[in-house]
PDB file of C-alpha atoms in Angstrom:
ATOM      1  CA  UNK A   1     -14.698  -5.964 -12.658  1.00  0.00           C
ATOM      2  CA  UNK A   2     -13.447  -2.498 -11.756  1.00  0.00           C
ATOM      3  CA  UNK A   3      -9.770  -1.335 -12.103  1.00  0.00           C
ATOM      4  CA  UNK A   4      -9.210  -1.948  -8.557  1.00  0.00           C
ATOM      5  CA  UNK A   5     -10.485  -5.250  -8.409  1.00  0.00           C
ATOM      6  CA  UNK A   6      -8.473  -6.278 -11.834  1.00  0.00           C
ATOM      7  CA  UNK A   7      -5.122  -4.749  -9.804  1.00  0.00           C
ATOM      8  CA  UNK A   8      -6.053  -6.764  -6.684  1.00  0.00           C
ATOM      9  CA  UNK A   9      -6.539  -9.771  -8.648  1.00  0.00           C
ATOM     10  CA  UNK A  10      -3.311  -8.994 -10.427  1.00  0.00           C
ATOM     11  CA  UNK A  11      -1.331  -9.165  -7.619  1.00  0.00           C
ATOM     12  CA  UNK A  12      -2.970 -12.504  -5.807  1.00  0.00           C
ATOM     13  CA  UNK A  13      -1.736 -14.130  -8.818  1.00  0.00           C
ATOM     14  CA  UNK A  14       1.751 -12.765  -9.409  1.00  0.00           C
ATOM     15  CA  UNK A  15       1.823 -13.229  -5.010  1.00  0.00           C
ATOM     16  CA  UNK A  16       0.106 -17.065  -5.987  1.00  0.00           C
ATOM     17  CA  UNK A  17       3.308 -17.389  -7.953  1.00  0.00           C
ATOM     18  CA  UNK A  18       5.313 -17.765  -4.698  1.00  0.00           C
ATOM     19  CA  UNK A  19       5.098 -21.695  -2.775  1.00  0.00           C
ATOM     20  CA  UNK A  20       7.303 -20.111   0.274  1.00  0.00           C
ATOM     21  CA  UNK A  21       6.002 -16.796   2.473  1.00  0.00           C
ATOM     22  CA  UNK A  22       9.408 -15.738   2.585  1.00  0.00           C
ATOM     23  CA  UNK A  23       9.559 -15.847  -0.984  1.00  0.00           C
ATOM     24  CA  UNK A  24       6.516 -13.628  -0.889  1.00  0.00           C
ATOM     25  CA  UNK A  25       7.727 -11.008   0.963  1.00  0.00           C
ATOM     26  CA  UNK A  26      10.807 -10.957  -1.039  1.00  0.00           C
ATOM     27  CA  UNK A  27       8.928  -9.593  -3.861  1.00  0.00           C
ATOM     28  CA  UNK A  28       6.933  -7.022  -1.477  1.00  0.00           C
ATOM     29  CA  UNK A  29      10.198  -5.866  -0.714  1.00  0.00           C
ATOM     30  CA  UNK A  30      11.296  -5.791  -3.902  1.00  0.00           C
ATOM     31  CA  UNK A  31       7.504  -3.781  -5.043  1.00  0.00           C
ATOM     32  CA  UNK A  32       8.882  -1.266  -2.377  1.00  0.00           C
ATOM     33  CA  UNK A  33      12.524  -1.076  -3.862  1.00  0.00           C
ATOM     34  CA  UNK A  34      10.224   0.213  -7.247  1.00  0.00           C
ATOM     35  CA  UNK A  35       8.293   2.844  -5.592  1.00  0.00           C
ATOM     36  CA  UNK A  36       8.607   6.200  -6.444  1.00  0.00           C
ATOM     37  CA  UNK A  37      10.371   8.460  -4.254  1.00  0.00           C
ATOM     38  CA  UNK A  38       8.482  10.854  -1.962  1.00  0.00           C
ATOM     39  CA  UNK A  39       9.095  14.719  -1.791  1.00  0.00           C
ATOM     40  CA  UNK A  40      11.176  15.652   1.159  1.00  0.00           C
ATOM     41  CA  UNK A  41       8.514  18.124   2.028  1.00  0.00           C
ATOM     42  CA  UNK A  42       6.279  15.173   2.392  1.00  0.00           C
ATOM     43  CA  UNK A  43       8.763  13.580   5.174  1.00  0.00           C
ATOM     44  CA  UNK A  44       7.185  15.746   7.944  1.00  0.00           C
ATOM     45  CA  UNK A  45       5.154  14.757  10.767  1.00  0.00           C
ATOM     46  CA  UNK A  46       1.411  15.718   8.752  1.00  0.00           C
ATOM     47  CA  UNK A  47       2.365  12.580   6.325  1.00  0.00           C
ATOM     48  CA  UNK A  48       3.339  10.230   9.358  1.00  0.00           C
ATOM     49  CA  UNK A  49       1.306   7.333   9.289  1.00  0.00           C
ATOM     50  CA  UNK A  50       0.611   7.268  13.435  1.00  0.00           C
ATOM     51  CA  UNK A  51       0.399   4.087  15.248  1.00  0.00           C
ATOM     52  CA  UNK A  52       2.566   1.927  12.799  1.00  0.00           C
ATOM     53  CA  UNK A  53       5.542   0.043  14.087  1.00  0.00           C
ATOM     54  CA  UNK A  54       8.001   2.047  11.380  1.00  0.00           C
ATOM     55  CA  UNK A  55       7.945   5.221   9.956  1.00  0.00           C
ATOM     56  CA  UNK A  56       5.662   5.728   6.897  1.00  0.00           C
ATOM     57  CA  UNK A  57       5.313   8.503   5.189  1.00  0.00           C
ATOM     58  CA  UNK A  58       2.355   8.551   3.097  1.00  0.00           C
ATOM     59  CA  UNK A  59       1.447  11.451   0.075  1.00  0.00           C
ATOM     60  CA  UNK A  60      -1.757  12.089  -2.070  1.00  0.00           C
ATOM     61  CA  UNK A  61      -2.073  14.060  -4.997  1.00  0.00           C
ATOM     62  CA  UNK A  62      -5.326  14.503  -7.657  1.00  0.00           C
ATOM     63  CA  UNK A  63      -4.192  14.665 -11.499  1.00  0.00           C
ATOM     64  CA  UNK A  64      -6.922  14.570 -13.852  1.00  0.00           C
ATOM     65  CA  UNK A  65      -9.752  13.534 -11.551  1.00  0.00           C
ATOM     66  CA  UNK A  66      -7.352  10.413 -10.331  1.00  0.00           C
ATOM     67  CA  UNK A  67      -5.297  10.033  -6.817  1.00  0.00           C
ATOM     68  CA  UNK A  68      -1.938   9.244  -6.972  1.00  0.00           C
ATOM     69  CA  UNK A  69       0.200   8.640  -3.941  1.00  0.00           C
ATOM     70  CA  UNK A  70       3.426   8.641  -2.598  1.00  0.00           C
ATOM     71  CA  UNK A  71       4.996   6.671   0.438  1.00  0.00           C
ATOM     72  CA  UNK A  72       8.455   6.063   2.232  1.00  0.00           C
ATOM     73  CA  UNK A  73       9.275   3.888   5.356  1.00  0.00           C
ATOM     74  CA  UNK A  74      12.641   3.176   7.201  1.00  0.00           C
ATOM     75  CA  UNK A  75      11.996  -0.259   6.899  1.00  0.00           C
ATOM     76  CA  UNK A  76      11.797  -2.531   3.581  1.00  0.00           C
ATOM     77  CA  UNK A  77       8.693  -4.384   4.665  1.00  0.00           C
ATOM     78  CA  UNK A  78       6.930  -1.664   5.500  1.00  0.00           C
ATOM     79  CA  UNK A  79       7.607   0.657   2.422  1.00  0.00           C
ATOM     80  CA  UNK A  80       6.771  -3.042  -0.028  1.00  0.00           C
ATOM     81  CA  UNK A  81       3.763  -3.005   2.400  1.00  0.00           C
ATOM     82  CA  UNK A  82       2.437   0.250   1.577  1.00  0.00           C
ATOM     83  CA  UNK A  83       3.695  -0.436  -2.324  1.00  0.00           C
ATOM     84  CA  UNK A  84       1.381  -3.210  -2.896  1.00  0.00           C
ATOM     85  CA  UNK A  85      -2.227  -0.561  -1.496  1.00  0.00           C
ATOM     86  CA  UNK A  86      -0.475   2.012  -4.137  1.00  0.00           C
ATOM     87  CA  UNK A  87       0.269  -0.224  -6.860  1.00  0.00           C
ATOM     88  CA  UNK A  88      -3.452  -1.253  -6.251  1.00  0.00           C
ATOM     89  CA  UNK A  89      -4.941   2.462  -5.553  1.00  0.00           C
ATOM     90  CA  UNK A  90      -2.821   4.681  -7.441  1.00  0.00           C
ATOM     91  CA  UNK A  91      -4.485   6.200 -10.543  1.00  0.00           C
ATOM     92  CA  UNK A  92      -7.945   5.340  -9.902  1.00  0.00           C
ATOM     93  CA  UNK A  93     -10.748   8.059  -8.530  1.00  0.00           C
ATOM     94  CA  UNK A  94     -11.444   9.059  -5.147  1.00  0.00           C
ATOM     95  CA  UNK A  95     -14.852   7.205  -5.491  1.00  0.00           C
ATOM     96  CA  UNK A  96     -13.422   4.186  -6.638  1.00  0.00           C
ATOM     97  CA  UNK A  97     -11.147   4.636  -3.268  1.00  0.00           C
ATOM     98  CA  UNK A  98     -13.377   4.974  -1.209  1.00  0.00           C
ATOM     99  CA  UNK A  99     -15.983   1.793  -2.198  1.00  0.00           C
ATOM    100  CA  UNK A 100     -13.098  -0.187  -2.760  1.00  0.00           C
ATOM    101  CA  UNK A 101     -12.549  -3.320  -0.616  1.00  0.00           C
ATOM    102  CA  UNK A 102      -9.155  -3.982   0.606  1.00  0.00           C
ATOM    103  CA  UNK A 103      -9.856  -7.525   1.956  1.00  0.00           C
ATOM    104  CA  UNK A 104      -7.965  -8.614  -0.612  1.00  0.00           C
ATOM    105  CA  UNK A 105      -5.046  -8.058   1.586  1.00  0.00           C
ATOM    106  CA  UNK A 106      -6.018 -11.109   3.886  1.00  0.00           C
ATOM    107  CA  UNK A 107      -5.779 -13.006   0.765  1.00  0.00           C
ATOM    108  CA  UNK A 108      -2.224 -12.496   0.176  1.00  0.00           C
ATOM    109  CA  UNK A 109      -1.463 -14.505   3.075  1.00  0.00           C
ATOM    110  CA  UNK A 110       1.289 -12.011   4.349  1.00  0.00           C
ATOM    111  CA  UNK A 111      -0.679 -10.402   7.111  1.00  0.00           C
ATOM    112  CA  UNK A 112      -0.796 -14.140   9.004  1.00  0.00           C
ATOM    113  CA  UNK A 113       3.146 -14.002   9.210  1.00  0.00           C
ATOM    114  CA  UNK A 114       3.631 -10.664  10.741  1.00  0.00           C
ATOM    115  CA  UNK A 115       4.083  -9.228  14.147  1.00  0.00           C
ATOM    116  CA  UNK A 116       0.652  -8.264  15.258  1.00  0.00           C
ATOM    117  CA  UNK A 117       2.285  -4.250  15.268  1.00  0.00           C
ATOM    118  CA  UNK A 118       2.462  -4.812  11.381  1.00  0.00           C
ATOM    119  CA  UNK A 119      -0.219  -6.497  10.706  1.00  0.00           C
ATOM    120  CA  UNK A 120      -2.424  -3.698  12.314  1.00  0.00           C
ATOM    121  CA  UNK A 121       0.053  -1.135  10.063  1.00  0.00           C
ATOM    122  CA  UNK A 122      -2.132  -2.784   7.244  1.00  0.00           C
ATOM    123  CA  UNK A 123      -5.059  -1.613   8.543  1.00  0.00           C
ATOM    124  CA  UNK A 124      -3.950   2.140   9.161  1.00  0.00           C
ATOM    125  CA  UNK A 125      -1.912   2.076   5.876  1.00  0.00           C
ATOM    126  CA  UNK A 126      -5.197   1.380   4.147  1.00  0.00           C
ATOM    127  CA  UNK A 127      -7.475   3.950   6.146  1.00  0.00           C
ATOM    128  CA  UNK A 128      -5.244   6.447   6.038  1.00  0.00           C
ATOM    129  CA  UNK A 129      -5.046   5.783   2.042  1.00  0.00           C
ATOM    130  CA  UNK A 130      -8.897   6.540   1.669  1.00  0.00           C
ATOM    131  CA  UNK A 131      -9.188   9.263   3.919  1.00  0.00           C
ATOM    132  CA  UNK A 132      -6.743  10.631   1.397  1.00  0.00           C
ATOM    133  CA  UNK A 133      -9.052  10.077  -1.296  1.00  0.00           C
ATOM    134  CA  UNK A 134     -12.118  11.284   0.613  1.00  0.00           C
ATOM    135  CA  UNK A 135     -10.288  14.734   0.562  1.00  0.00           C
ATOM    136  CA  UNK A 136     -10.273  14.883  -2.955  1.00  0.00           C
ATOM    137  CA  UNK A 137     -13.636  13.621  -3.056  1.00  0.00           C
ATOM    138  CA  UNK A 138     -16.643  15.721  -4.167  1.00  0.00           C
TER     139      UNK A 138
END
């Protein structure tokens, strides 16, 4: 099992933990309370994520041969949204970005109790995360 795929399975279980969904998204607010902050140089319009409901600021950097990103919303959700693809993606190479498969995010069981504008933030959240990593790539 790859390092992704040990994170992702990480996190279905510590999300498993929770009976109620609001319960669940108490603790993806709470992964987004963790998050590290983002440089105020990266709160500009070229780390927007476009086409999400809330602002999201999203950052990349390569260390070592490894991505490691940054994010920010104005809303909780959103930024423990965005906090569980980097506690998932962050640290691993761009290669292992790129193949990885974030189905895993249907799993959690969130995505069925959103507002179909966040849900689809999901989606561009995680694109936007690989095409990240495809810069750094090769």
């Amino acid at each position: 099992m790859s390092g992704i795929a040990e994170k992702q399975q990480r996190l279905l279980e510590d999300l498993g933990i929770f009976q109620d969904w609001t319960e669940r998204y108490e603790y993806v607010i709470g992964l987004g309370k963790k998050l590290e902050p983002i440089a105020d140089s990266a709160r500009d319009s070229e780390h927007l994520i476009k086409g999400c409901q809330s602002q999201v600021w999203l950052d990349a950097v390569m260390k070592d041969g490894r991505v490691y990103y940054y994010a920010d919303s104005d809303s909780l959700i959103t930024k423990g949204m965005i906090a569980l693809f980097i506690d998932v993606l962050s640290g691993e190479t761009p290669d292992a970005i790129l193949t990885a498969d974030m189905g895993f995010i249907e799993k959690t069981g969130l995505k069925e109790h959103l507002a179909p504008t966040r849900a689809n933030a999901l989606n561009l959240m995680a694109t936007q995360m690989k095409q990240r990593a495809l810069a750094f790539a090769g």
